[in-house]
PDB file of C-alpha atoms in Angstrom:
ATOM      1  CA  MET A   1      -0.003  -0.038  -0.061  1.00 58.00           C
ATOM      2  CA  ALA A   2       2.907   2.282  -0.509  1.00 63.00           C
ATOM      3  CA  TRP A   3       1.156   3.859  -3.408  1.00 68.00           C
ATOM      4  CA  VAL A   4      -1.170   5.624  -0.994  1.00 64.00           C
ATOM      5  CA  ASN A   5       1.762   7.706   0.203  1.00 65.00           C
ATOM      6  CA  GLU A   6       2.157   9.199  -3.062  1.00 76.00           C
ATOM      7  CA  LEU A   7      -1.393  10.432  -3.194  1.00 79.00           C
ATOM      8  CA  PRO A   8      -2.676  13.658  -1.946  1.00 84.00           C
ATOM      9  CA  VAL A   9      -4.117  13.404   1.484  1.00 82.00           C
ATOM     10  CA  ALA A  10      -7.807  13.658   0.323  1.00 88.00           C
ATOM     11  CA  ALA A  11      -7.277  11.038  -2.331  1.00 88.00           C
ATOM     12  CA  ALA A  12      -5.567   8.812   0.163  1.00 87.00           C
ATOM     13  CA  PHE A  13      -8.391   9.184   2.582  1.00 92.00           C
ATOM     14  CA  ALA A  14     -11.004   8.423  -0.110  1.00 94.00           C
ATOM     15  CA  ALA A  15      -9.092   5.262  -1.420  1.00 92.00           C
ATOM     16  CA  LEU A  16      -8.600   3.929   2.204  1.00 92.00           C
ATOM     17  CA  PHE A  17     -12.273   4.571   2.867  1.00 96.00           C
ATOM     18  CA  ALA A  18     -13.353   2.668  -0.266  1.00 97.00           C
ATOM     19  CA  ILE A  19     -11.032  -0.029   0.453  1.00 95.00           C
ATOM     20  CA  VAL A  20     -12.111  -0.650   4.016  1.00 96.00           C
ATOM     21  CA  MET A  21     -15.885  -0.193   3.132  1.00 98.00           C
ATOM     22  CA  LEU A  22     -15.383  -2.965   0.521  1.00 98.00           C
ATOM     23  CA  ARG A  23     -13.477  -5.371   2.905  1.00 97.00           C
ATOM     24  CA  ALA A  24     -15.822  -4.702   5.822  1.00 97.00           C
ATOM     25  CA  ASN A  25     -19.050  -5.236   3.860  1.00 97.00           C
ATOM     26  CA  ALA A  26     -17.500  -8.382   2.111  1.00 98.00           C
ATOM     27  CA  THR A  27     -16.692  -9.875   5.451  1.00 96.00           C
ATOM     28  CA  TYR A  28     -20.233  -9.048   6.630  1.00 96.00           C
ATOM     29  CA  TRP A  29     -21.752 -11.031   3.642  1.00 97.00           C
ATOM     30  CA  ILE A  30     -19.388 -13.863   3.902  1.00 96.00           C
ATOM     31  CA  GLY A  31     -20.702 -14.253   7.519  1.00 93.00           C
ATOM     32  CA  ARG A  32     -24.170 -14.174   6.392  1.00 92.00           C
ATOM     33  CA  GLY A  33     -23.393 -16.671   3.807  1.00 92.00           C
ATOM     34  CA  LEU A  34     -21.748 -19.014   6.262  1.00 88.00           C
ATOM     35  CA  ARG A  35     -24.750 -18.806   8.486  1.00 82.00           C
ATOM     36  CA  ALA A  36     -27.244 -19.537   5.613  1.00 80.00           C
ATOM     37  CA  GLY A  37     -25.043 -22.518   4.453  1.00 82.00           C
ATOM     38  CA  ALA A  38     -24.630 -23.754   7.975  1.00 76.00           C
ATOM     39  CA  ALA A  39     -28.409 -23.758   8.532  1.00 71.00           C
ATOM     40  CA  HIS A  40     -28.843 -26.173   5.615  1.00 74.00           C
ATOM     41  CA  SER A  41     -26.268 -28.570   6.908  1.00 76.00           C
ATOM     42  CA  ARG A  42     -25.631 -30.948   9.828  1.00 73.00           C
ATOM     43  CA  LEU A  43     -23.607 -28.154  11.434  1.00 64.00           C
ATOM     44  CA  GLY A  44     -26.856 -25.985  11.550  1.00 63.00           C
ATOM     45  CA  VAL A  45     -28.139 -27.732  14.767  1.00 61.00           C
ATOM     46  CA  GLY A  46     -25.091 -26.046  16.546  1.00 62.00           C
ATOM     47  CA  PHE A  47     -25.408 -22.655  14.986  1.00 61.00           C
ATOM     48  CA  VAL A  48     -29.104 -22.168  15.395  1.00 63.00           C
ATOM     49  CA  GLY A  49     -30.645 -22.931  18.853  1.00 66.00           C
ATOM     50  CA  ARG A  50     -33.084 -21.627  21.409  1.00 70.00           C
ATOM     51  CA  SER A  51     -30.593 -18.787  22.297  1.00 68.00           C
ATOM     52  CA  THR A  52     -30.168 -17.632  18.660  1.00 71.00           C
ATOM     53  CA  PRO A  53     -33.152 -15.131  18.733  1.00 76.00           C
ATOM     54  CA  ARG A  54     -31.891 -13.649  21.768  1.00 77.00           C
ATOM     55  CA  ALA A  55     -28.385 -13.192  20.578  1.00 73.00           C
ATOM     56  CA  GLU A  56     -29.696 -11.669  17.178  1.00 77.00           C
ATOM     57  CA  ARG A  57     -31.777  -9.021  19.299  1.00 79.00           C
ATOM     58  CA  LEU A  58     -28.580  -8.357  21.374  1.00 78.00           C
ATOM     59  CA  VAL A  59     -26.471  -7.841  18.422  1.00 78.00           C
ATOM     60  CA  ALA A  60     -29.097  -5.778  16.662  1.00 76.00           C
ATOM     61  CA  SER A  61     -29.123  -3.326  19.661  1.00 81.00           C
ATOM     62  CA  TRP A  62     -25.641  -3.247  20.797  1.00 82.00           C
ATOM     63  CA  GLY A  63     -23.720  -4.550  17.669  1.00 87.00           C
ATOM     64  CA  PRO A  64     -23.401  -1.348  15.820  1.00 91.00           C
ATOM     65  CA  GLY A  65     -21.279   0.111  18.643  1.00 92.00           C
ATOM     66  CA  ALA A  66     -19.082  -2.947  18.451  1.00 91.00           C
ATOM     67  CA  VAL A  67     -18.883  -2.789  14.620  1.00 94.00           C
ATOM     68  CA  THR A  68     -17.859   1.057  14.760  1.00 95.00           C
ATOM     69  CA  LEU A  69     -15.336   0.444  17.680  1.00 93.00           C
ATOM     70  CA  SER A  70     -13.715  -2.466  16.034  1.00 93.00           C
ATOM     71  CA  PHE A  71     -12.148  -0.087  13.601  1.00 95.00           C
ATOM     72  CA  LEU A  72     -10.021   1.088  16.374  1.00 93.00           C
ATOM     73  CA  THR A  73      -8.431  -2.389  17.051  1.00 90.00           C
ATOM     74  CA  ILE A  74      -6.120  -4.485  15.093  1.00 85.00           C
ATOM     75  CA  GLY A  75      -7.333  -8.042  14.379  1.00 83.00           C
ATOM     76  CA  LEU A  76     -10.932  -7.701  15.653  1.00 88.00           C
ATOM     77  CA  GLN A  77     -12.553  -6.011  12.625  1.00 91.00           C
ATOM     78  CA  THR A  78     -12.849  -9.174  10.526  1.00 92.00           C
ATOM     79  CA  ALA A  79     -14.342 -11.170  13.429  1.00 90.00           C
ATOM     80  CA  ILE A  80     -16.824  -8.558  14.418  1.00 92.00           C
ATOM     81  CA  ASN A  81     -18.009  -7.843  10.776  1.00 94.00           C
ATOM     82  CA  ALA A  82     -18.265 -11.550  10.153  1.00 92.00           C
ATOM     83  CA  GLY A  83     -20.088 -12.067  13.386  1.00 90.00           C
ATOM     84  CA  ALA A  84     -22.502  -9.156  12.577  1.00 93.00           C
ATOM     85  CA  GLY A  85     -23.286 -10.977   9.288  1.00 93.00           C
ATOM     86  CA  ALA A  86     -23.604 -14.434  10.916  1.00 88.00           C
ATOM     87  CA  VAL A  87     -26.122 -13.181  13.382  1.00 87.00           C
ATOM     88  CA  ARG A  88     -28.013 -11.144  10.640  1.00 88.00           C
ATOM     89  CA  MET A  89     -27.492  -7.713  12.044  1.00 92.00           C
ATOM     90  CA  PRO A  90     -30.096  -5.721  10.223  1.00 91.00           C
ATOM     91  CA  MET A  91     -28.548  -3.534   7.463  1.00 93.00           C
ATOM     92  CA  HIS A  92     -30.269  -0.361   8.732  1.00 94.00           C
ATOM     93  CA  ARG A  93     -28.096  -0.598  11.877  1.00 94.00           C
ATOM     94  CA  TYR A  94     -24.911  -2.201  10.157  1.00 96.00           C
ATOM     95  CA  LEU A  95     -24.414   0.439   7.461  1.00 97.00           C
ATOM     96  CA  PRO A  96     -24.403   3.389   9.364  1.00 97.00           C
ATOM     97  CA  ALA A  97     -21.927   1.767  12.014  1.00 97.00           C
ATOM     98  CA  VAL A  98     -19.548   0.492   9.236  1.00 97.00           C
ATOM     99  CA  VAL A  99     -19.610   3.787   7.460  1.00 98.00           C
ATOM    100  CA  LEU A 100     -18.715   5.602  10.771  1.00 98.00           C
ATOM    101  CA  GLY A 101     -16.076   3.013  11.593  1.00 97.00           C
ATOM    102  CA  SER A 102     -14.713   3.233   8.146  1.00 97.00           C
ATOM    103  CA  LEU A 103     -14.395   6.945   8.284  1.00 97.00           C
ATOM    104  CA  ILE A 104     -12.496   6.623  11.500  1.00 96.00           C
ATOM    105  CA  TRP A 105     -10.218   4.126  10.096  1.00 94.00           C
ATOM    106  CA  ALA A 106      -9.506   6.000   6.831  1.00 95.00           C
ATOM    107  CA  THR A 107      -8.760   9.086   8.997  1.00 93.00           C
ATOM    108  CA  ILE A 108      -6.395   7.361  11.280  1.00 90.00           C
ATOM    109  CA  TYR A 109      -4.533   5.673   8.489  1.00 87.00           C
ATOM    110  CA  SER A 110      -4.262   8.618   6.202  1.00 85.00           C
ATOM    111  CA  ALA A 111      -3.344  10.969   8.988  1.00 84.00           C
ATOM    112  CA  LEU A 112      -0.803   8.497  10.376  1.00 82.00           C
ATOM    113  CA  GLY A 113       0.740   7.852   6.792  1.00 74.00           C
ATOM    114  CA  THR A 114       0.883  11.667   6.190  1.00 75.00           C
ATOM    115  CA  ALA A 115       2.570  12.193   9.490  1.00 77.00           C
ATOM    116  CA  LEU A 116       5.068   9.263   8.980  1.00 77.00           C
ATOM    117  CA  LEU A 117       5.981  10.474   5.525  1.00 72.00           C
ATOM    118  CA  ILE A 118       6.410  14.128   6.889  1.00 75.00           C
ATOM    119  CA  GLY A 119       8.609  12.737   9.672  1.00 80.00           C
ATOM    120  CA  ALA A 120      10.665  10.519   7.379  1.00 77.00           C
ATOM    121  CA  GLN A 121      11.270  13.507   4.963  1.00 76.00           C
ATOM    122  CA  HIS A 122      12.514  15.636   8.013  1.00 79.00           C
ATOM    123  CA  LEU A 123      14.792  12.867   9.130  1.00 83.00           C
ATOM    124  CA  LEU A 124      16.257  12.482   5.741  1.00 83.00           C
ATOM    125  CA  ALA A 125      16.752  16.097   5.159  1.00 81.00           C
ATOM    126  CA  ALA A 126      18.639  16.547   8.488  1.00 69.00           C
TER     127      ALA A 126
END
């Protein structure tokens, strides 16, 4: 992703935002697909039980916060987005959370990249 450092900050931000939105939404839909596939297999008994509706309600209400905050972590984004898909978090709750999280992530990475690039230029100039 070194090419991002060569872009203007706004373009780098837009590129990073698009990349993370695509990745997060793909992970969500993979989670949904795995849930649907598992429901039609012998594994489905373990995935869908009496507590599943309660878990789905819990994720529908508290999950958007977890989705947004997952973008501040390293390594949890994939699990949380796939989990949101697997428990079928409603899209009207998921999309605002993933957009906000992606904005946060793109801001952090584009600002950090810019700061590191400027710092490296100052070190090399000294």
